[in-house]
Structure formats: structure tokens, C-alpha cells
Tab-separated table of C-alpha atoms in Angstrom:
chain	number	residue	atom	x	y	z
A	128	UNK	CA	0.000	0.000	0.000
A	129	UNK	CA	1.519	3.482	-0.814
A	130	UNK	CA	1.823	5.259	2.226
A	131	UNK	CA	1.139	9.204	2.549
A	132	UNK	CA	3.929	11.857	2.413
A	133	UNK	CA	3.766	12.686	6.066
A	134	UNK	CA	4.434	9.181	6.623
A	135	UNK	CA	7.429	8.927	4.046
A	136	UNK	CA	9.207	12.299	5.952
A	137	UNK	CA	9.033	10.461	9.067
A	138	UNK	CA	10.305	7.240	8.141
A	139	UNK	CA	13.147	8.915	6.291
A	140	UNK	CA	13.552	11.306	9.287
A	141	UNK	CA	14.256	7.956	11.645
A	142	UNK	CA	16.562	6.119	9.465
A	143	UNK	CA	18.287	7.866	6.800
A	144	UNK	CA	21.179	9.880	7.307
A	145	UNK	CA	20.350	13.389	7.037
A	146	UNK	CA	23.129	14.537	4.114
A	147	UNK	CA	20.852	16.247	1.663
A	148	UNK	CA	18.397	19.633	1.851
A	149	UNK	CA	15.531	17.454	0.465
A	150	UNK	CA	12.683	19.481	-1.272
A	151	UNK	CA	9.252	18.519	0.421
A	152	UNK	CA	7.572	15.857	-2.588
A	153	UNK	CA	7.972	11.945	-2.855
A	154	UNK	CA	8.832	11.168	-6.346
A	155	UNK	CA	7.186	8.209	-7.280
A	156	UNK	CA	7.354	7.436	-11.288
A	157	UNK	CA	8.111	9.035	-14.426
A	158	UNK	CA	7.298	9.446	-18.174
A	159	UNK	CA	9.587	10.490	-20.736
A	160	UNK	CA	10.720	14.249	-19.406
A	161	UNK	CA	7.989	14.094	-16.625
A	162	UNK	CA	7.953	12.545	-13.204
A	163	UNK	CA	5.134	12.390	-10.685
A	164	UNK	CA	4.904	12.883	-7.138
A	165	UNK	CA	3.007	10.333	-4.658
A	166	UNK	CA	-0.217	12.131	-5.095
A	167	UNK	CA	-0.095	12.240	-8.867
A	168	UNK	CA	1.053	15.570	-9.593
A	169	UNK	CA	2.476	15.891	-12.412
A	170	UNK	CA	6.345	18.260	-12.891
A	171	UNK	CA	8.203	18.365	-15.988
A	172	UNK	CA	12.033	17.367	-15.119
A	173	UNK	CA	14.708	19.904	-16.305
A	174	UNK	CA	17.624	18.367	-13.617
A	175	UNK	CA	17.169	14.385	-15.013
A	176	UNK	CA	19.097	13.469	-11.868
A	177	UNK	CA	21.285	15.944	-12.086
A	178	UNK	CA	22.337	14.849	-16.121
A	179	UNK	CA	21.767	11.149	-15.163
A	180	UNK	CA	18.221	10.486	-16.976
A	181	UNK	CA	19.465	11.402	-20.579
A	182	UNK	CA	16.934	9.273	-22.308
A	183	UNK	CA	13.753	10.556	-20.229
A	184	UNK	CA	12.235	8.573	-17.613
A	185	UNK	CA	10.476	4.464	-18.565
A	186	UNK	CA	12.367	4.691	-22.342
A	187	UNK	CA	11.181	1.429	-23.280
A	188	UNK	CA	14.428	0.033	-24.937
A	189	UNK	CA	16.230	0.505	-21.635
A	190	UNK	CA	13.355	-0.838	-19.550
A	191	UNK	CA	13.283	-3.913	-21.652
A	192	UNK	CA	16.955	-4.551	-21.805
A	193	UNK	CA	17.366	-3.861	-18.182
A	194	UNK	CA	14.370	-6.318	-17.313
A	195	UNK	CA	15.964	-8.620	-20.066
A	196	UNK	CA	19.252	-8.260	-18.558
A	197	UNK	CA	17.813	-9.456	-15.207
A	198	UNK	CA	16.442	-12.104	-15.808
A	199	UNK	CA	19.465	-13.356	-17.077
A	200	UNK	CA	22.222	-12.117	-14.569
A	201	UNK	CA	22.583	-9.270	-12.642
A	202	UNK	CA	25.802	-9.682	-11.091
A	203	UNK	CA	28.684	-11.847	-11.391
A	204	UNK	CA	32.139	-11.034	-10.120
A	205	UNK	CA	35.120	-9.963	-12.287
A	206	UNK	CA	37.115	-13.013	-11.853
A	207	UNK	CA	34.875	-14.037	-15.209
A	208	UNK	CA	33.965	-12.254	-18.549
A	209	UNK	CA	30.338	-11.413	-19.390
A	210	UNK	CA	29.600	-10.173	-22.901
A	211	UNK	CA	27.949	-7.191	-21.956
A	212	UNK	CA	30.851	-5.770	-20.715
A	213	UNK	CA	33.072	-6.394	-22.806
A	214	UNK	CA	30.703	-4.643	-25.524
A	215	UNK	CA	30.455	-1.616	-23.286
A	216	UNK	CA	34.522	-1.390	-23.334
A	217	UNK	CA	34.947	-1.888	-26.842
A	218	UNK	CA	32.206	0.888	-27.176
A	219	UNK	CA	33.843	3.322	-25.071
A	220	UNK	CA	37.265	2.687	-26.598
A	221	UNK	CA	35.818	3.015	-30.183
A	222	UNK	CA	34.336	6.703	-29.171
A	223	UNK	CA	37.213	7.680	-26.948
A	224	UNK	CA	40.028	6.938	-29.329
A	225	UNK	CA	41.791	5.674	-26.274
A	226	UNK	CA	42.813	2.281	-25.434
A	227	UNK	CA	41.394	0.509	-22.123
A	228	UNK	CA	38.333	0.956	-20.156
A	229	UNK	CA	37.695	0.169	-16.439
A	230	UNK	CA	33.772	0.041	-14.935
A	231	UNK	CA	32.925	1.109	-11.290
A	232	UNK	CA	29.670	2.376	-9.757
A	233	UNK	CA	29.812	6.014	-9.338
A	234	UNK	CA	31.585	9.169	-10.344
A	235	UNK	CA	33.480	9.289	-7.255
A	236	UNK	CA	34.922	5.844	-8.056
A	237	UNK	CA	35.713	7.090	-11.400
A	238	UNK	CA	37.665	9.816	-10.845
A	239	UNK	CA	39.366	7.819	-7.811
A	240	UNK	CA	40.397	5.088	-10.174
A	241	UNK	CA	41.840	7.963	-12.303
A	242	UNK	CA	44.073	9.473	-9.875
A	243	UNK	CA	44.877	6.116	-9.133
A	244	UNK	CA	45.927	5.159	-12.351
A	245	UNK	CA	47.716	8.393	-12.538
A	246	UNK	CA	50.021	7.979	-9.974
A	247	UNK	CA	51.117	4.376	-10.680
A	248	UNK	CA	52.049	5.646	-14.122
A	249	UNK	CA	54.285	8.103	-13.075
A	250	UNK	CA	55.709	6.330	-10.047
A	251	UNK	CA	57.221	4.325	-12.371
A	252	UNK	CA	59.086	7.534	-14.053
A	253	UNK	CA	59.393	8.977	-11.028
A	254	UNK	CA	58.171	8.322	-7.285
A	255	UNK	CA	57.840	12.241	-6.478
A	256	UNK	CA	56.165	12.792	-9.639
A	257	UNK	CA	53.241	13.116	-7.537
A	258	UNK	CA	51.207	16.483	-7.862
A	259	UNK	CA	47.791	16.596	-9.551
A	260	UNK	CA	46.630	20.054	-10.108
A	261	UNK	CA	42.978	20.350	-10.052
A	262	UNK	CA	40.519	23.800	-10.527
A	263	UNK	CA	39.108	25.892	-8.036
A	264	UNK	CA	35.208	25.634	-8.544
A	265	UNK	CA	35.361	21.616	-9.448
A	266	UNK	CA	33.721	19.292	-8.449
A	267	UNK	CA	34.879	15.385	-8.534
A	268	UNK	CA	33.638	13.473	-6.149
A	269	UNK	CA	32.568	12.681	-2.346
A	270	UNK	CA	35.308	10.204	-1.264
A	271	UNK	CA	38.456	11.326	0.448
A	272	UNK	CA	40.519	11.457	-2.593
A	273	UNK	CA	38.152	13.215	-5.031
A	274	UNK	CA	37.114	15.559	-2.214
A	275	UNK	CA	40.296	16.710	-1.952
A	276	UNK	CA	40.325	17.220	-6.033
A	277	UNK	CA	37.278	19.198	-5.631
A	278	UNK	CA	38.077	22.926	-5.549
A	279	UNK	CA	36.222	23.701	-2.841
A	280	UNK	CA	36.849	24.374	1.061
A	281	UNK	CA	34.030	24.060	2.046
A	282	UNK	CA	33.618	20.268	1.598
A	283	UNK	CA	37.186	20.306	2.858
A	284	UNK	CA	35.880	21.546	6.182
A	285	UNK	CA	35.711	18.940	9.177
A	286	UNK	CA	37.630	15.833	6.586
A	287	UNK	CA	41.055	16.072	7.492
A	288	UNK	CA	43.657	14.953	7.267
A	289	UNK	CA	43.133	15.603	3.948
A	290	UNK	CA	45.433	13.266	1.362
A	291	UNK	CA	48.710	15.442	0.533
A	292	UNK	CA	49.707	16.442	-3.187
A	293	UNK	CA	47.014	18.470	-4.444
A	294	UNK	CA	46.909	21.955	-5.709
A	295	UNK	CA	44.523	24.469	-7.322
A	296	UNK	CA	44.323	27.086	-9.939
A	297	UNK	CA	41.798	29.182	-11.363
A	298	UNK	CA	40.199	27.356	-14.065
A	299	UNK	CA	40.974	29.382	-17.489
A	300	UNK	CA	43.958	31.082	-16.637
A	301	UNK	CA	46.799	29.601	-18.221
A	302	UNK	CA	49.521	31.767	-16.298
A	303	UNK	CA	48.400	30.158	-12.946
A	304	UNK	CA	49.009	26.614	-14.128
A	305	UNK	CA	52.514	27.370	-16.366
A	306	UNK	CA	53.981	28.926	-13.049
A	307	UNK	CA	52.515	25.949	-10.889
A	308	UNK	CA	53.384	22.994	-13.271
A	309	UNK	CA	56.957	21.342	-13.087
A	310	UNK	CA	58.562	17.816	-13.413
A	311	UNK	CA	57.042	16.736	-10.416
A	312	UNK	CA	53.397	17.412	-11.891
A	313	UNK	CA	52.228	13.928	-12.016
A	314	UNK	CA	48.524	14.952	-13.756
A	315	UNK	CA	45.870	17.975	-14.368
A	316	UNK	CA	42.841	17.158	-13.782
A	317	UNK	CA	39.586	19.120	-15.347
A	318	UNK	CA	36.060	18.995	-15.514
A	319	UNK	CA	36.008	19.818	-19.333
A	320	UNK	CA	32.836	22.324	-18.761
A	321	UNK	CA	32.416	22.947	-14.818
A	322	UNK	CA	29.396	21.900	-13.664
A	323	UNK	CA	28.848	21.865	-9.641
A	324	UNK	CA	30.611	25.074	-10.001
A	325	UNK	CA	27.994	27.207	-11.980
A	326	UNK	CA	28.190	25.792	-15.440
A	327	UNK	CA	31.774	27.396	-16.987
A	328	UNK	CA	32.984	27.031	-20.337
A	329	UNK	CA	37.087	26.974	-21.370
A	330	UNK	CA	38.331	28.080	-24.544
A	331	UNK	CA	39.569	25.943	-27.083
A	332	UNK	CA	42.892	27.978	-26.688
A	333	UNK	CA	43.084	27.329	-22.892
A	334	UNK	CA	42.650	23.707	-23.190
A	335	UNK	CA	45.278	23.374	-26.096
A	336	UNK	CA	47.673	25.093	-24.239
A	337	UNK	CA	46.842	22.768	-21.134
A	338	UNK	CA	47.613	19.752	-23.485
A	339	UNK	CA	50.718	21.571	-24.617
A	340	UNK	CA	52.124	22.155	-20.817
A	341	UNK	CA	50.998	18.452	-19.722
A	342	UNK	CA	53.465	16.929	-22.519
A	343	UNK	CA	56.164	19.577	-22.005
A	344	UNK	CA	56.153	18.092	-18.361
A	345	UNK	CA	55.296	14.504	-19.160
A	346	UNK	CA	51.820	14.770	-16.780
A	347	UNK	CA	48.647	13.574	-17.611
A	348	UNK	CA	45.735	15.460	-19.041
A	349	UNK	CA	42.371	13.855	-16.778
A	350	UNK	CA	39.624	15.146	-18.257
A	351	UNK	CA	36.393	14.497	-15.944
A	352	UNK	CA	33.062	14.380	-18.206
A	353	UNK	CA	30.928	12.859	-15.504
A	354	UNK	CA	28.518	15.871	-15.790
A	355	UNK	CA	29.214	16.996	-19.444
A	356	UNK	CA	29.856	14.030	-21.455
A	357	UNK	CA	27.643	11.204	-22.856
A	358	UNK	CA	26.001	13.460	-25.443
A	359	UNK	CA	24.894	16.260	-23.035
A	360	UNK	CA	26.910	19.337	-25.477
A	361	UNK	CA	26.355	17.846	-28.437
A	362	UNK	CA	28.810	15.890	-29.105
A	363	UNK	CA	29.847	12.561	-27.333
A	364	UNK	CA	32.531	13.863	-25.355
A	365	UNK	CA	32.544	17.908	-24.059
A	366	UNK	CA	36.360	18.054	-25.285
A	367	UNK	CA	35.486	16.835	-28.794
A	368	UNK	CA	34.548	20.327	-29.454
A	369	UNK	CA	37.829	21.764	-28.326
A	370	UNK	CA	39.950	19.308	-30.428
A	371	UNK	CA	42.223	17.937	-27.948
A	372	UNK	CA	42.794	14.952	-26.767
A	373	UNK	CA	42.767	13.721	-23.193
A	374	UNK	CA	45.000	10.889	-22.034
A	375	UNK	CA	42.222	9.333	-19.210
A	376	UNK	CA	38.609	10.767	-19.229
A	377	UNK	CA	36.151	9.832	-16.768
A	378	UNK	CA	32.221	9.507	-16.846
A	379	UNK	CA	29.361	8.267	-14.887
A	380	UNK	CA	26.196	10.247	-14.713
A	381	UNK	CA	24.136	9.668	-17.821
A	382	UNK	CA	26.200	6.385	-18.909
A	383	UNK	CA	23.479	3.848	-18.021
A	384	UNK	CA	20.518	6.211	-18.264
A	385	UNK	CA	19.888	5.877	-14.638
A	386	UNK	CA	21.654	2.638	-13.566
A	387	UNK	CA	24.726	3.322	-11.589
A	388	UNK	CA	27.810	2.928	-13.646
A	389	UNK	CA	30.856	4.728	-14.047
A	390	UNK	CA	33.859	4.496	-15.858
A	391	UNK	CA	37.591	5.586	-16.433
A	392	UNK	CA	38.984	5.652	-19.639
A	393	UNK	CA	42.705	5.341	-20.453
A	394	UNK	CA	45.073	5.413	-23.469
A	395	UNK	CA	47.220	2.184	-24.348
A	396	UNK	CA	50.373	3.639	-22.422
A	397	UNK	CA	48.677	4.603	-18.856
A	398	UNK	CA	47.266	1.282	-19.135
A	399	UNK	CA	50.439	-0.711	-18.871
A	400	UNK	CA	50.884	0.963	-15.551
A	401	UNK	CA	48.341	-1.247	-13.716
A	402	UNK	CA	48.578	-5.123	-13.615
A	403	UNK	CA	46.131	-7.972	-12.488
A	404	UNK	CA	45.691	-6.703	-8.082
A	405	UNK	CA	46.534	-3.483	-9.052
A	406	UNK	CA	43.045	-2.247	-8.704
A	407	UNK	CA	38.986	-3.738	-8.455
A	408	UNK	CA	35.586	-3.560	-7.826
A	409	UNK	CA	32.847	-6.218	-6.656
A	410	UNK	CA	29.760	-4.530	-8.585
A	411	UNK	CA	31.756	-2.279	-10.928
A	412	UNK	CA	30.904	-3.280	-14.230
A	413	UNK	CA	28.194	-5.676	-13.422
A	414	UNK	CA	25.790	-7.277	-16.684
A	415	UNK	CA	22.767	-5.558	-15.688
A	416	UNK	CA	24.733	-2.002	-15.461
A	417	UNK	CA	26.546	-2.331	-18.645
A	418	UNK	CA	23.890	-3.987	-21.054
A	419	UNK	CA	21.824	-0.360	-19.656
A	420	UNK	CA	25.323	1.724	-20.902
A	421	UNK	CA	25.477	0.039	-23.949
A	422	UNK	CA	21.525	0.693	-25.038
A	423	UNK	CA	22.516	4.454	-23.927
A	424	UNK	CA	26.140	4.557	-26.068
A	425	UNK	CA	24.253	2.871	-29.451
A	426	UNK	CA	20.933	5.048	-29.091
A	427	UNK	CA	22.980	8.694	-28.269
A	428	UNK	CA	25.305	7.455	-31.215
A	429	UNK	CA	23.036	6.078	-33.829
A	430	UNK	CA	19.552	7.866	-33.386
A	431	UNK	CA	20.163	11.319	-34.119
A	432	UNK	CA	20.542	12.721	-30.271
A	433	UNK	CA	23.703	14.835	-30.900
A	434	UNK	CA	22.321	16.841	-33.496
A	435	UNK	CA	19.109	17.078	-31.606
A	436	UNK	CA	21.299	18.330	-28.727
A	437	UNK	CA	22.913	20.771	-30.684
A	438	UNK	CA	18.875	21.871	-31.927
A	439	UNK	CA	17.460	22.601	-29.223
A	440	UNK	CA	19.820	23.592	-27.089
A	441	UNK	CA	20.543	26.498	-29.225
A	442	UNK	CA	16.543	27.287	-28.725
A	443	UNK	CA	16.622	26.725	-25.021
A	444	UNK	CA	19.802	29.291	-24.672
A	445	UNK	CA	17.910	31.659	-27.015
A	446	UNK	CA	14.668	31.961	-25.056
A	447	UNK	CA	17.109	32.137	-21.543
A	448	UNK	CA	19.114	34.929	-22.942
A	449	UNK	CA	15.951	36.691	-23.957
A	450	UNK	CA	15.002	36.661	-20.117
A	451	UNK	CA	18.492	38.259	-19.605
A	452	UNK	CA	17.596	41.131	-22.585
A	453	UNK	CA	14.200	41.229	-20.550
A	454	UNK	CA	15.894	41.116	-16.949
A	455	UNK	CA	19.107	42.417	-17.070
A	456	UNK	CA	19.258	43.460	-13.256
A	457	UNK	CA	18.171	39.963	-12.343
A	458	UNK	CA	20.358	37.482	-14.787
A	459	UNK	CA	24.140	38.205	-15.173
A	460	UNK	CA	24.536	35.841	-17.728
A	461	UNK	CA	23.583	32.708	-19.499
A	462	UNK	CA	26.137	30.535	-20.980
A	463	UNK	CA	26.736	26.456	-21.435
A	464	UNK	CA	27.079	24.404	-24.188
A	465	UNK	CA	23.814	21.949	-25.623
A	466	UNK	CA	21.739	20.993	-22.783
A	467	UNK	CA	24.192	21.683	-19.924
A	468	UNK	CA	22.920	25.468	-19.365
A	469	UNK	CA	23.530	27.646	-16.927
A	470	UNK	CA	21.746	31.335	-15.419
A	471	UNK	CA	23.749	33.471	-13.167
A	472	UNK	CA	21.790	35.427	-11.292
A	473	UNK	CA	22.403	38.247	-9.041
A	474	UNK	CA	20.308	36.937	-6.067
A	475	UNK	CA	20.381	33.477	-4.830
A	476	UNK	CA	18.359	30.849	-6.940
A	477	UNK	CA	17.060	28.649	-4.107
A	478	UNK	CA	13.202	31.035	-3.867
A	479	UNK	CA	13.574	30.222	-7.960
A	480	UNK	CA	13.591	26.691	-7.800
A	481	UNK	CA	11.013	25.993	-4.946
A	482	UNK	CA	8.483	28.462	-6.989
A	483	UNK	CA	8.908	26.260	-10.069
A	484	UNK	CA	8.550	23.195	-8.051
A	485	UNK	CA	5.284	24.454	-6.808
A	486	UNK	CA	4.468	25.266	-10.560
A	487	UNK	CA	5.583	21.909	-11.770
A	488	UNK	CA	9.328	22.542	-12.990
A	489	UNK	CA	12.092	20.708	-11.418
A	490	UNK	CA	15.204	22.913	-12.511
A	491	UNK	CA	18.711	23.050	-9.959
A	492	UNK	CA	20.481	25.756	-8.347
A	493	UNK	CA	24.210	25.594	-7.948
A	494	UNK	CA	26.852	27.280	-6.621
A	495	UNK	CA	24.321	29.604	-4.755
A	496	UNK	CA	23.259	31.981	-7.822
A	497	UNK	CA	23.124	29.612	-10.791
A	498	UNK	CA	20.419	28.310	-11.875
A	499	UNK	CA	21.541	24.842	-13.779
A	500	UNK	CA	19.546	23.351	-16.675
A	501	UNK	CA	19.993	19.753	-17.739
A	502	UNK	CA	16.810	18.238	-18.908
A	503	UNK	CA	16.750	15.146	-20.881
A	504	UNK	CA	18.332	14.619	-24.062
A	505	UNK	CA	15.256	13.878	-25.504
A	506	UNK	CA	13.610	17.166	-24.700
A	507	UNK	CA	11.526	18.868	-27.456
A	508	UNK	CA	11.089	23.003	-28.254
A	509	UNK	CA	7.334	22.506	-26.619
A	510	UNK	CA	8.659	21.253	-23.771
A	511	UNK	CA	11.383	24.059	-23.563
A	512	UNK	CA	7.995	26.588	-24.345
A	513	UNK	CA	6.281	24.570	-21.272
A	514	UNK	CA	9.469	25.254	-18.779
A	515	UNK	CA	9.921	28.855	-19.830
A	516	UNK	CA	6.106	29.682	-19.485
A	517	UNK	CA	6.844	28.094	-15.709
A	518	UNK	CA	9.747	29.919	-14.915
A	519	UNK	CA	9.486	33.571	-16.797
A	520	UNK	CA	6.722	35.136	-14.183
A	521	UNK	CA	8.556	33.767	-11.218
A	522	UNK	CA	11.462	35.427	-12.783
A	523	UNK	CA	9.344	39.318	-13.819
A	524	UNK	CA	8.879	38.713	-9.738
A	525	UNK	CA	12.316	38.120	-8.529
A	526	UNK	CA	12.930	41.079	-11.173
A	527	UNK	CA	10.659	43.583	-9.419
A	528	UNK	CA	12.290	42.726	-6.024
């Protein structure tokens, strides 16, 4: 029997660990680009689990190959091979261009199998070739390793001792990182677009010259694309538009459409750094998580989604920089790539997001002012028209003060 919401809060009040600033509804299915809540009430989604949900909610190709999948084998451990993941590998080497591919569960695990992998590559060139310079602003992960990456104190605060060789620069400026960079820079690590951090876009000519400095001092270029890749700019991979080349790139996020999954990939050379012990995972790379990634790989690829991307994205930006032409005082800017948007506003953007939650939009705020867009990558103009008639009189309010 479904229970009420009351009943839900309290339940979760009693036993769950209270880590997140929940919003006051109990999602209970969902449709395409709309979920409803435990009384029926329909919202249309514009966060898709934060980028997770790229091919809408119930897309009946996933649903069947997950249910397939399942009755077949979830799980089996990696001392044996299962087809599915294999395919998911060879996928994700085919559209990397790099040369081995390594399944965990999360982001987090992603990015800590990357660092990982980093260091045991240049340990053998050099044990104090151990710095990894990371961005102010990022974002990488929740475990102790990739909260240290993350260029931010305040998830610093209360976690130390923190793990020793990490440092920080500005993300874009190019000076920072020359002066910090030396033969004891064992990797860089960027998100390719930040997204945690309020949605910022590089130049091409910053990340060239990045790639340039990384093989001037024999580090690695990590390029995390947990948030931004998997179709969500337009292209496969963020840093296909800025035509270079990283040497490990990470992803999670939107690789299984919702099942957890994440992955690291590396070229041929980083590779040889790790041997059989060197590193593992129980449920990393189970059959039921990668036969999801590969339905979400072949449909992204093969059915027209990138240029879709590219489509409406351009119309989404349009009609949100028409709300900054209309509400200049109120919205700084809008910029993003596809359908990884972002609004900076000159307020905060929480009273934003609970109005259109009331009014049946489920959009994100991040980094206290920016209001983050990642719907779907199925999303059509008339569902862009439905979100902007939700949000533009909340925002002509906020505007008035």
C-alpha cells in the first residue's frame, strides 16, 4: 500500500542519514521528461538526476533490456567475462580513441580510479612525480581522494587529514598553471565544462595550451566528463569540441541512463601501468549495469541525439538569454554548451527553484546563484515553451524585487 507523504518524511527522518536539503515531494514514477509525485502531480524534469536520466524517464528500450538483462544475470564477479561488458569497453574505446576501459559504480569511483591510475604511471618515471593540479570551482567526487580534487573548502571543512599532493588554480587562466606545473606534476585534472561550479565554459585555446604544458612536463591530461559528457553538449565527449585529446577521461552520470555505472577511460600507455591486483571492484561493471550503458552509447550514437542536442539547445539558450535582454538586473549571464545550461543570477536561486517546483518545474540551483539546466536529451522546443512559461513570471517577480 503506498503510504502518505507525512508518513514517508518520518520514516526517512528515523533512518536515513540526514546529508541532503531534500525538497518537500515523494517522487514516485516518471514518463519520458515528466515525473510524478506520490499524489499524482504531475512536474516536468529539467535536472534528469542531475544529467543522469538522458533518455527521459520508462524509455522502453532501456526498460526492456534492463528487465531482459535481469532475468538473465545481474551480477557476477570480475574473476569471469560477461559479454555485456566487454561490448560496453569496446564501445567506449571506439568513441574515446583511447585504449582501455575500467567500470565502477559512481563518479566518485571514477575519478578515484583515475588518480589512481595516474600515480602508478608516473611512479614508475618517477616516485615524487606526484602532484595533480585540479581547478578551483570543481567538483569530482565525495570520497576522500576526489574531495580533496574538488576545488572547494568548504567540503574540505571537518575531513582532514586531507590526502597530501594536491593543488589548485583558477580554471581558465593559463599563467596560474605554467607557473605551478613542473617535473614533479604527475597529472591535471579538469572537468572539461564545470558543472557543480555554476556551469563554466574553457576556450579551445586554454585547453590546447593545457595539453601543450601536460606533454612539455610529461603529466597527464584527466579530463572528468561525468557531468558533461555522454552526449549532453552535443557531441559525445565535451572536449570533442575543443579538439584535444585527453590521455584518461572519466564519466558516470548519464552512462546507463539511470543505472549506476561509471567508468575511467585510459590510453594504451597509462594502461600498462596497472597489472592484475593493481586495482577492483565487486559490482563495478556488473551485466545488468553495462547492457543499460550500452543501449545508452548505441541510441545517443546512432539515433540522431547529438544533433538534436545541438537543436534545441541552441533554442533553449535563445529563449534564456531573452530573459536576460528582458531582466538584465536579475540574470548576469547565461552561458553552457547543448543541454548543460547555466543562469547566473544576481540573487540566490534557491526562492527560484522551490516556486517552479510548486508550478511543476524541477530545474537546480548551484553554486548559490546559478540556476543549472539539464533536462533530458530527448527534450523537445514545446517542452522548452512549457518550462519557460513556468519559470518567466517567477522570474518578472524576482525582477521587481
Amino acid at each position: 500500500m503506498r503510504e502518505t507523504d507525512e508518513a514517508i518524511y518520518a520514516k526517512d527522518a528515523a533512518g536515513y542519514l540526514p546529508v541532503f536539503n531534500r525538497y518537500k515531494i515523494v517522487l514516485d514514477h516518471g514518463e519520458g521528461v515528466y515525473v510524478f509525485d506520490n499524489n499524482g502531480k504531475k512536474y516536468i524534469d529539467f535536472l534528469a538526476g542531475i544529467a543522469v536520466n538522458v533518455l527521459g524517464h520508462a524509455y522502453a528500450p532501456l526498460v526492456e533490456t534492463i528487465a531482459e538483462q535481469a532475468g538473465r544475470m545481474i551480477h557476477c564477479s570480475n574473476l569471469y567475462y560477461t559479454q555485456a561488458q566487454a561490448d560496453a569497453a569496446e564501445r567506449l574505446v571506439r568513441l574515446t580513441g583511447l585504449g582501455k576501459a575500467f567500470f565502477a559504480n559512481s563518479g566518485a569511483e571514477a575519478n578515484e580510479g583515475a588518480i589512481k591510475v595516474a600515480h602508478k604511471y608516473a611512479h614508475a618515471k618517477d616516485p615524487e612525480k606526484s602532484q595533480i593540479i585540479t581547478a578551483w570551482h570543481s567538483f569530482h567526487g565525495r570520497t576522500l581522494a576526489t574531495l580533496t580534487a574538488t576545488g572547494q573548502p568548504k567540503y574540505h571543512e571537518g575531513f582532514g587529514p586531507l590526502p597530501a599532493g594536491f593543488d589548485y588554480v583558477h580554471y581558465g587562466n593559463i599563467e596560474e598553471l605554467e607557473k605551478m606545473m613542473s617535473a614533479k606534476t604527475c597529472a591535471v585534472m579538469l572537468e572539461t565544462i564545470q558543472g557543480e561550479g555554476g556551469v563554466h565554459v574553457p576556450t579551445a585555446e586554454y585547453l590546447k595550451r593545457v595539453r601543450e604544458l601536460c606533454d612539455e612536463h610529461g603529466a597527464l591530461l584527466i579530463f572528468d566528463e561525468i557531468q558533461c559528457g555522454m552526449g549532453r553538449t552535443g557531441k559525445m565527449f565535451a572536449y570533442e569540441h575543443f579538439g584535444v585529446q585527453p590521455d584518461i577521461v572519466t564519466l558516470a552520470k548519464g552512462l546507463a541512463g539511470g543505472v549506476p555505472i561509471g567508468a575511467f577511460i585510459v590510453t594504451d600507455e597509462v594502461a600498462g601501468a596497472f597489472h592484475a591486483g593493481d586495482h577492483g571492484t565487486t559490482f563495478g561493471g556488473n551485466p545488468l549495469a553495462c547492457a543499460a550503458a550500452n543501449v545508452v552509447l548505441d541510441t545517443v550514437q546512432k539515433e540522431g541525439i547529438l544533433g538534436h542536442v545541438d537543436k534545441v539547445g541552441a533554442y533553449f539558450r535563445e529563449k534564456l538569454e531573452g530573459f536576460q535582454k528582458k531582466y538584465p538586473a536579475l540574470i548576469k549571464e547565461v552561458r553552457g554548451m547543448g543541454l548543460l545550461l547555466g543562469m547566473e543570477l544576481s540573487i540566490e536561486g534557491r526562492g527560484i527553484v522551490n516556486e517552479c517546483l510548486e508550478h511543476g518545474a524541477i530545474i537546480n540551483c548551484t553554486a548559490g546563484n546559478v540556476l543549472r539546466f539539464v533536462p533530458p536529451l530527448i527534450v523537445k522546443e514545446a517542452h522548452i515553451d512549457e518550462l519557460c512559461a513556468i519559470l518567466e513570471p517567477i522570474l518578472a517577480k524576482y525582477a521587481k524585487g
